[in-house]
CSV table of C-alpha atoms and ligand atoms in Angstrom, one decimal:
chain,number,residue,atom,x,y,z
A,1,MET,CA,4.2,-19.4,11.9
A,2,LEU,CA,7.8,-18.4,11.8
A,3,TYR,CA,7.0,-14.6,13.0
A,4,SER,CA,9.0,-13.9,16.5
A,5,GLY,CA,10.3,-10.1,16.9
A,6,TYR,CA,10.5,-9.4,20.5
A,7,MET,CA,14.0,-8.3,20.8
A,8,LYS,CA,14.0,-6.2,17.5
A,9,LYS,CA,13.3,-2.6,17.2
A,10,LYS,CA,9.3,-2.0,17.1
A,11,VAL,CA,7.8,-0.7,14.5
A,12,TYR,CA,3.6,0.3,14.2
A,13,SER,CA,1.6,1.8,11.3
A,14,GLY,CA,-1.6,2.0,10.0
A,15,ILE,CA,-4.0,3.2,7.3
A,16,ARG,CA,-7.8,4.4,7.6
A,17,ALA,CA,-10.3,2.0,6.5
A,18,THR,CA,-12.0,4.9,4.4
A,19,ASN,CA,-11.5,3.5,0.7
A,20,ARG,CA,-9.0,1.6,-2.0
A,21,LEU,CA,-5.6,2.3,-1.4
A,22,HIS,CA,-3.9,4.8,-3.6
A,23,ILE,CA,-0.4,5.4,-5.0
A,24,GLY,CA,0.0,7.9,-2.2
A,25,ASN,CA,-0.7,5.3,0.4
A,26,TYR,CA,1.6,3.0,-1.6
A,27,LEU,CA,4.8,5.3,-1.8
A,28,GLY,CA,4.3,7.2,1.4
A,29,ALA,CA,3.7,4.3,3.9
A,30,VAL,CA,3.4,0.6,2.3
A,31,LYS,CA,6.9,0.7,1.1
A,32,GLY,CA,8.5,2.0,4.0
A,33,MET,CA,6.8,-0.8,5.8
A,34,LEU,CA,8.1,-3.2,3.2
A,35,THR,CA,11.4,-2.2,4.0
A,36,VAL,CA,11.3,-2.2,7.9
A,37,GLN,CA,9.4,-6.1,8.1
A,38,GLU,CA,12.9,-7.0,7.1
A,39,ASP,CA,14.7,-6.0,10.1
A,40,TYR,CA,12.2,-5.2,12.7
A,41,ASP,CA,9.4,-5.9,14.7
A,42,CYS,CA,6.5,-4.9,13.1
A,43,ILE,CA,2.8,-4.7,13.5
A,44,PHE,CA,0.7,-2.9,10.7
A,45,SER,CA,-2.8,-2.2,11.3
A,46,VAL,CA,-6.1,-0.9,9.2
A,47,VAL,CA,-6.9,1.8,11.4
A,48,ASP,CA,-11.1,1.6,11.2
A,49,LEU,CA,-11.5,3.4,14.5
A,50,HIS,CA,-10.1,6.4,12.8
A,51,ALA,CA,-12.3,5.8,9.8
A,52,ILE,CA,-15.5,6.6,11.5
A,53,THR,CA,-14.4,10.0,12.6
A,54,THR,CA,-15.5,11.2,9.1
A,55,PRO,CA,-18.5,10.3,7.5
A,56,TYR,CA,-18.6,6.9,6.5
A,57,ASP,CA,-21.1,3.9,5.7
A,58,THR,CA,-21.6,1.2,8.1
A,59,LYS,CA,-22.5,-1.2,5.1
A,60,ILE,CA,-18.9,-1.0,3.6
A,61,LEU,CA,-16.5,-0.2,6.5
A,62,GLN,CA,-16.2,-4.0,6.9
A,63,THR,CA,-15.3,-4.4,2.9
A,64,ASN,CA,-13.0,-1.7,2.8
A,65,VAL,CA,-11.0,-2.9,6.4
A,66,ARG,CA,-10.7,-6.4,4.4
A,67,GLU,CA,-9.7,-4.7,1.0
A,68,ILE,CA,-6.7,-2.9,3.1
A,69,ILE,CA,-5.7,-6.4,4.4
A,70,ILE,CA,-5.7,-7.9,1.1
A,71,ASP,CA,-4.0,-4.6,-0.3
A,72,TYR,CA,-1.3,-5.2,2.5
A,73,LEU,CA,-0.6,-8.9,1.6
A,74,ALA,CA,-0.6,-8.1,-2.3
A,75,ALA,CA,1.8,-5.3,-1.8
A,76,GLY,CA,4.4,-7.9,-0.2
A,77,LEU,CA,3.7,-7.8,3.5
A,78,ASP,CA,4.2,-11.1,4.9
A,79,PRO,CA,2.9,-12.5,7.8
A,80,LYS,CA,5.9,-14.6,8.7
A,81,LYS,CA,7.9,-11.4,9.1
A,82,CYS,CA,4.9,-9.0,10.9
A,83,LEU,CA,1.7,-8.8,12.3
A,84,LEU,CA,-1.6,-7.5,10.6
A,85,GLU,CA,-4.1,-6.1,12.9
A,86,ILE,CA,-7.4,-4.6,13.0
A,87,GLN,CA,-7.5,-2.1,15.4
A,88,SER,CA,-11.1,-2.4,16.8
A,89,GLN,CA,-10.3,-5.7,17.5
A,90,ILE,CA,-8.0,-4.8,19.9
A,91,PRO,CA,-10.0,-2.7,22.5
A,92,GLU,CA,-6.4,-1.8,24.6
A,93,HIS,CA,-6.3,1.0,21.7
A,94,THR,CA,-9.2,3.0,23.4
A,95,GLU,CA,-8.6,2.1,26.9
A,96,LEU,CA,-4.8,3.4,26.3
A,97,ALA,CA,-5.9,6.6,24.4
A,98,TYR,CA,-8.4,7.3,27.4
A,99,LEU,CA,-5.3,7.0,29.7
A,100,LEU,CA,-3.3,9.3,27.8
A,101,SER,CA,-6.0,11.7,27.2
A,102,THR,CA,-5.6,12.6,30.5
A,103,ILE,CA,-2.1,14.2,30.4
A,104,TYR,CA,-2.6,15.9,27.2
A,105,PRO,CA,-4.0,19.6,26.8
A,106,VAL,CA,-7.2,20.2,24.8
A,107,SER,CA,-5.8,23.6,23.0
A,108,ARG,CA,-2.9,21.5,21.5
A,109,LEU,CA,-5.0,19.3,19.5
A,110,GLU,CA,-7.3,22.0,18.5
A,111,ASP,CA,-4.3,24.0,16.5
A,112,LEU,CA,-2.9,20.8,14.9
A,113,PRO,CA,-3.3,21.0,10.8
A,114,THR,CA,-4.8,17.8,10.3
A,115,TYR,CA,-8.1,18.9,12.6
A,116,LYS,CA,-8.4,22.2,11.1
A,117,ASP,CA,-8.2,20.3,7.4
A,118,LYS,CA,-10.8,17.7,8.2
A,119,LYS,CA,-13.1,20.5,10.0
A,120,ALA,CA,-12.8,22.3,6.9
A,121,GLN,CA,-13.6,19.6,4.7
A,122,TYR,CA,-16.8,18.3,6.9
A,123,PRO,CA,-17.8,21.3,8.4
A,124,LYS,CA,-21.1,19.6,9.9
A,125,TYR,CA,-19.2,16.4,11.1
A,126,VAL,CA,-16.7,18.0,13.7
A,127,ASN,CA,-16.9,15.4,16.3
A,128,MET,CA,-15.0,15.0,19.5
A,129,GLY,CA,-13.5,11.6,17.8
A,130,LEU,CA,-12.0,13.8,15.2
A,131,LEU,CA,-10.3,16.0,18.1
A,132,PHE,CA,-9.3,12.9,19.7
A,133,TYR,CA,-7.6,11.2,16.6
A,134,PRO,CA,-3.7,12.3,17.5
A,135,VAL,CA,-4.4,10.9,21.0
A,136,LEU,CA,-5.9,7.7,19.8
A,137,MET,CA,-2.7,7.4,17.1
A,138,ALA,CA,-0.4,7.9,20.1
A,139,ALA,CA,-2.1,5.0,21.9
A,140,ASP,CA,-1.7,2.9,18.6
A,141,ILE,CA,1.8,3.5,18.5
A,142,MET,CA,2.4,3.4,22.3
A,143,LEU,CA,0.1,0.5,22.9
A,144,TYR,CA,3.1,-1.9,21.4
A,145,LYS,CA,6.2,0.7,22.5
A,146,GLY,CA,6.9,1.8,18.5
A,147,GLU,CA,9.6,3.1,17.7
A,148,LEU,CA,9.5,3.8,14.2
A,149,VAL,CA,6.5,4.5,12.3
A,150,PRO,CA,6.3,4.2,8.5
A,151,VAL,CA,3.9,6.9,7.4
A,152,GLY,CA,3.8,10.0,4.7
A,153,ILE,CA,5.1,13.5,6.0
A,154,ASP,CA,1.4,14.5,6.7
A,155,GLN,CA,1.8,12.6,9.7
A,156,GLU,CA,4.8,14.3,11.2
A,157,PRO,CA,2.4,16.4,13.6
A,158,HIS,CA,0.6,13.5,15.0
A,159,ILE,CA,3.9,11.7,15.6
A,160,GLU,CA,5.2,14.8,17.4
A,161,VAL,CA,1.9,15.0,19.4
A,162,THR,CA,2.6,11.1,20.6
A,163,ARG,CA,6.7,12.0,21.5
A,164,GLU,CA,5.2,14.9,23.7
A,165,ILE,CA,2.5,12.3,25.4
A,166,VAL,CA,5.6,10.0,25.6
A,167,ARG,CA,7.8,12.8,27.4
A,168,LYS,CA,4.7,13.4,29.6
A,169,PHE,CA,3.9,10.1,30.5
A,170,ASN,CA,7.3,9.1,31.3
A,171,SER,CA,8.1,12.2,33.4
A,172,MET,CA,5.0,11.6,35.4
A,173,PHE,CA,4.8,8.1,35.8
A,174,GLY,CA,8.3,7.2,34.7
A,175,GLU,CA,10.3,5.5,32.2
A,176,THR,CA,7.9,3.6,30.0
A,177,PHE,CA,8.0,4.5,26.2
A,178,PRO,CA,10.2,5.2,23.6
A,179,GLN,CA,10.0,8.3,21.6
A,180,PRO,CA,8.8,7.1,18.1
A,181,HIS,CA,10.3,8.5,14.9
A,182,ARG,CA,8.8,8.6,11.2
A,183,PHE,CA,10.2,6.4,9.1
A,184,ASN,CA,10.7,8.3,5.9
A,185,THR,CA,10.6,7.1,2.2
A,186,GLU,CA,11.2,8.8,-1.4
A,187,GLY,CA,7.6,9.0,-2.0
A,188,GLU,CA,6.6,11.0,1.5
A,189,TYR,CA,4.4,13.3,-0.5
A,190,VAL,CA,2.5,12.2,-3.5
A,191,PRO,CA,0.7,15.0,-4.8
A,192,SER,CA,-3.2,15.0,-5.8
A,193,LEU,CA,-3.8,14.5,-9.5
A,194,THR,CA,-5.8,17.8,-9.2
A,195,GLY,CA,-2.7,19.7,-9.3
A,196,ASN,CA,-3.5,20.9,-5.2
A,197,GLY,CA,-2.5,19.4,-2.3
A,198,LYS,CA,-1.9,15.7,-1.8
A,199,MET,CA,-3.3,12.7,-3.1
A,200,SER,CA,-6.1,11.5,-0.9
A,201,LYS,CA,-9.0,8.4,-0.5
A,202,SER,CA,-11.4,11.2,0.3
A,203,VAL,CA,-10.6,13.6,-2.2
A,204,GLU,CA,-12.3,12.5,-5.5
A,205,GLY,CA,-10.6,12.7,-8.6
A,206,SER,CA,-7.0,13.1,-6.6
A,207,TYR,CA,-5.8,9.7,-6.7
A,208,ILE,CA,-4.9,6.3,-8.4
A,209,THR,CA,-5.9,3.1,-6.6
A,210,LEU,CA,-3.7,0.3,-6.4
A,211,THR,CA,-6.1,-2.1,-8.3
A,212,ASP,CA,-6.9,0.2,-11.2
A,213,ASP,CA,-6.3,-1.0,-14.8
A,214,LEU,CA,-4.4,0.8,-17.2
A,215,GLU,CA,-7.2,2.1,-19.1
A,216,THR,CA,-8.8,3.7,-15.5
A,217,ILE,CA,-5.2,5.0,-14.8
A,218,ARG,CA,-5.1,6.9,-18.3
A,219,LYS,CA,-8.4,8.4,-17.7
A,220,ARG,CA,-7.6,9.5,-14.2
A,221,LEU,CA,-3.9,10.9,-15.7
A,222,ALA,CA,-6.1,13.0,-18.2
A,223,ASN,CA,-7.8,15.0,-15.7
A,224,ALA,CA,-4.5,16.2,-14.1
A,225,PRO,CA,-3.8,20.0,-15.1
A,226,THR,CA,-1.0,21.0,-17.3
A,227,ASP,CA,0.4,24.3,-18.9
A,228,SER,CA,1.1,25.5,-22.4
A,229,GLY,CA,4.0,23.6,-22.6
A,230,LYS,CA,5.7,26.8,-23.3
A,231,VAL,CA,7.0,27.7,-20.0
A,232,GLY,CA,10.6,26.6,-20.2
A,233,GLY,CA,13.5,26.7,-17.6
A,234,GLN,CA,13.8,24.5,-14.7
A,235,ILE,CA,10.8,22.6,-13.4
A,236,GLU,CA,10.1,23.1,-9.8
A,237,ARG,CA,8.4,19.6,-8.7
A,238,ASP,CA,7.5,21.3,-5.4
A,239,LYS,CA,5.2,23.5,-7.3
A,240,GLU,CA,1.4,23.0,-7.7
A,241,GLY,CA,-0.2,22.0,-11.1
A,242,VAL,CA,2.5,20.5,-13.3
A,243,GLY,CA,4.9,20.1,-10.9
A,244,ALA,CA,2.9,17.3,-9.6
A,245,LEU,CA,2.9,15.4,-12.7
A,246,PHE,CA,6.5,15.7,-12.5
A,247,THR,CA,6.7,14.6,-9.1
A,248,LEU,CA,4.7,11.4,-10.2
A,249,LEU,CA,7.1,10.8,-12.8
A,250,TYR,CA,10.1,11.1,-10.8
A,251,LEU,CA,8.9,8.5,-8.2
A,252,PHE,CA,7.8,5.9,-10.8
A,253,THR,CA,11.1,6.5,-12.9
A,254,ASN,CA,13.7,6.6,-9.7
A,255,LYS,CA,15.1,3.5,-9.6
A,256,GLN,CA,18.0,2.4,-7.5
A,257,ASP,CA,19.5,1.1,-10.5
A,258,GLY,CA,19.0,4.4,-12.4
A,259,SER,CA,17.4,2.3,-15.4
A,260,LEU,CA,14.8,4.6,-15.9
A,261,ASP,CA,16.4,8.0,-15.3
A,262,HIS,CA,16.6,8.7,-18.7
A,263,ILE,CA,12.8,8.9,-19.1
A,264,TYR,CA,12.6,11.4,-16.4
A,265,GLU,CA,15.5,13.2,-18.0
A,266,LYS,CA,13.9,13.2,-21.5
A,267,TYR,CA,10.9,15.2,-20.3
A,268,GLU,CA,12.6,17.4,-17.7
A,269,ASN,CA,14.7,18.3,-21.3
A,270,GLU,CA,11.7,19.1,-23.1
A,271,TYR,CA,10.1,21.0,-20.6
A,272,ARG,CA,13.0,23.2,-20.2
A,273,ASP,CA,13.1,23.6,-24.3
A,274,LYS,CA,9.4,24.0,-24.3
A,275,THR,CA,8.7,21.1,-26.6
A,276,ILE,CA,7.1,19.0,-24.1
A,277,ARG,CA,3.8,17.0,-25.1
A,278,TYR,CA,2.0,16.2,-21.9
A,279,SER,CA,-0.2,13.5,-23.5
A,280,GLN,CA,3.1,11.6,-24.9
A,281,MET,CA,4.2,12.4,-21.0
A,282,LYS,CA,0.9,11.1,-19.5
A,283,GLU,CA,0.9,7.8,-21.8
A,284,GLU,CA,4.4,7.1,-20.3
A,285,LEU,CA,3.1,7.7,-17.2
A,286,ALA,CA,0.3,5.8,-17.4
A,287,ASN,CA,2.7,2.8,-18.5
A,288,LEU,CA,5.1,3.1,-15.8
A,289,ILE,CA,2.4,3.3,-13.1
A,290,PHE,CA,0.4,-0.1,-14.6
A,291,ASN,CA,4.0,-1.8,-14.8
A,292,GLU,CA,4.6,-1.2,-11.0
A,293,LEU,CA,1.1,-1.9,-9.9
A,294,GLN,CA,0.6,-5.2,-11.9
A,295,PRO,CA,2.4,-7.5,-10.0
A,296,LEU,CA,0.3,-6.3,-6.7
A,297,GLN,CA,-2.9,-6.7,-8.7
A,298,GLU,CA,-1.8,-10.4,-9.8
A,299,LYS,CA,-1.2,-11.0,-6.2
A,300,ARG,CA,-4.3,-10.0,-5.1
A,301,LYS,CA,-6.1,-12.5,-7.0
A,302,TYR,CA,-4.6,-15.3,-5.0
A,303,PHE,CA,-5.8,-13.3,-1.6
A,304,GLU,CA,-9.3,-12.9,-3.2
A,305,GLU,CA,-9.3,-16.5,-4.3
A,306,HIS,CA,-8.0,-17.6,-0.9
A,307,PRO,CA,-10.6,-15.7,1.8
A,308,GLN,CA,-9.9,-18.7,4.4
A,309,GLU,CA,-5.8,-18.1,4.6
A,310,VAL,CA,-6.8,-14.2,4.8
A,311,ASP,CA,-8.9,-14.9,8.0
A,312,GLU,CA,-6.4,-17.2,9.6
A,313,ILE,CA,-3.6,-14.4,9.0
A,314,ILE,CA,-5.8,-11.7,10.7
A,315,ALA,CA,-6.8,-14.4,13.3
A,316,GLU,CA,-3.4,-15.1,14.3
A,317,SER,CA,-2.4,-11.7,14.2
A,318,ARG,CA,-4.9,-10.7,16.6
A,319,GLU,CA,-4.2,-13.2,19.2
A,320,LYS,CA,-0.3,-12.2,19.0
A,321,CYS,CA,-1.4,-8.2,19.5
A,322,LEU,CA,-3.9,-8.8,22.3
A,323,ILE,CA,-1.5,-10.7,24.5
A,324,ARG,CA,1.1,-7.5,23.8
A,325,ALA,CA,-1.5,-4.9,24.3
A,326,ARG,CA,-2.8,-6.3,27.6
A,327,GLU,CA,1.0,-6.3,28.7
A,328,THR,CA,1.2,-3.0,28.3
A,329,ILE,CA,-2.2,-1.8,29.5
A,330,GLN,CA,-1.2,-3.9,32.6
A,331,GLU,CA,2.0,-1.9,33.0
A,332,VAL,CA,0.3,1.6,32.4
A,333,LYS,CA,-2.4,1.1,34.8
A,334,THR,CA,0.0,-0.2,37.5
A,335,LYS,CA,2.2,3.0,36.8
A,336,MET,CA,-1.1,5.5,37.1
A,337,GLY,CA,-2.1,3.7,40.3
A,338,LEU,CA,-5.2,2.0,38.7
A,339,ILE,CA,-4.7,-1.5,39.7
A,340,TYR,CA,-6.9,-2.9,42.8
A,341,ARG,CA,-6.3,-5.7,44.8
B,401,ADP,P1,-5.8,9.1,3.0
B,401,ADP,O1,-5.2,10.9,3.4
B,401,ADP,O2,-5.7,8.8,1.7
B,401,ADP,O3,-7.0,8.7,3.7
B,401,ADP,P2,-4.9,7.9,5.5
B,401,ADP,O4,-4.7,8.8,6.4
B,401,ADP,O5,-5.2,6.6,5.7
B,401,ADP,O6,-4.8,8.2,3.8
B,401,ADP,O7,-3.0,7.5,5.5
B,401,ADP,C1,-2.3,6.1,5.2
B,401,ADP,C2,-0.7,6.5,5.2
B,401,ADP,O8,-0.8,6.5,3.6
B,401,ADP,C3,-0.2,7.3,6.0
B,401,ADP,O9,0.9,7.0,6.3
B,401,ADP,C4,-0.2,8.5,5.1
B,401,ADP,O10,0.8,9.3,5.8
B,401,ADP,C5,0.0,8.0,4.0
B,401,ADP,N1,-0.5,9.1,2.8
B,401,ADP,C6,-1.5,9.3,2.7
B,401,ADP,N2,-1.8,10.1,1.7
B,401,ADP,C7,-0.3,10.4,1.0
B,401,ADP,C8,0.3,10.9,0.2
B,401,ADP,N3,-0.4,11.5,-1.0
B,401,ADP,N4,1.4,11.1,-0.1
B,401,ADP,C9,2.4,10.3,0.7
B,401,ADP,N5,1.7,9.6,1.9
B,401,ADP,C10,0.4,9.5,2.0
């Protein structure tokens, strides 16, 4: 394996193993990972310890983890350029999280929007792990001294928590960690197909997965809300409802070479002129999405048919991650006065 990245800028990111990846995860996170793997020292994780903070099925957790690793590979993450980690295989994540939790206030965690959202979503499942989530996420990034984090905009408050913990740690125990920043992508916020909020694995009806075929994509888009088509004026993509549909069209037509710009402009003009036919727009959008996903689905088949190759990639990454994780823990425990002779 050619991977060697010790001297480059460090990147860490993870995706929860809660369900199949959707186009929000792809545009908001995976596309950023694909960009940074070219130049930086990257570790991309499937964060199973985060997945168990919300209700889950023990029987399918492992399948979900593996499916995400395969999605990563199918999307183009290249084990010659980056490491693919399964979070719980590196126990140092939880060790560091505990150590960091001793320098961070509970009150700040209780105020975080993601914690409040999850509390509202699962009122009978409000556990310590859920509150602790941002500390574990900080530990995930800090364990590998991450400087760049390709994640969607929903994760910005957690990156801010990480920076706060970094500053606190460095000021208490000496300069140790860099302050990480989010690596943004154009699709940093992909709206839900329900027309409300963001696309999410845990909200049924909100997403299109990377493995959906054309027919499924059509069906899912059919449920996305529209309006009478007679509103007119300038379309506002950041508005709920039909704005979500236009955002998706924008994200799937906005290519660097400008080759698909005319499609977006056509529907924007029709919206303004009150002549828009949403069924036609949805049909065209379904084709655009499927065209982008089809090569990934082809590549996915290869990895599904070569499970041993996937096992080897996971095992090799794990070994390399463990070495680096142990180094950081050793350094942290020394600075915190926890190494005994
Ligand atoms: P989900 O909310 O779908 O369960 P995760 O919490 O596992 O997703 O997030 C995995 C990655 O995908 C994170 O980087 C997150 O910011 C990004 N992400 C999740 N949903 C979206 C979205 N709707 N738009 C853009 N990025 C997203």
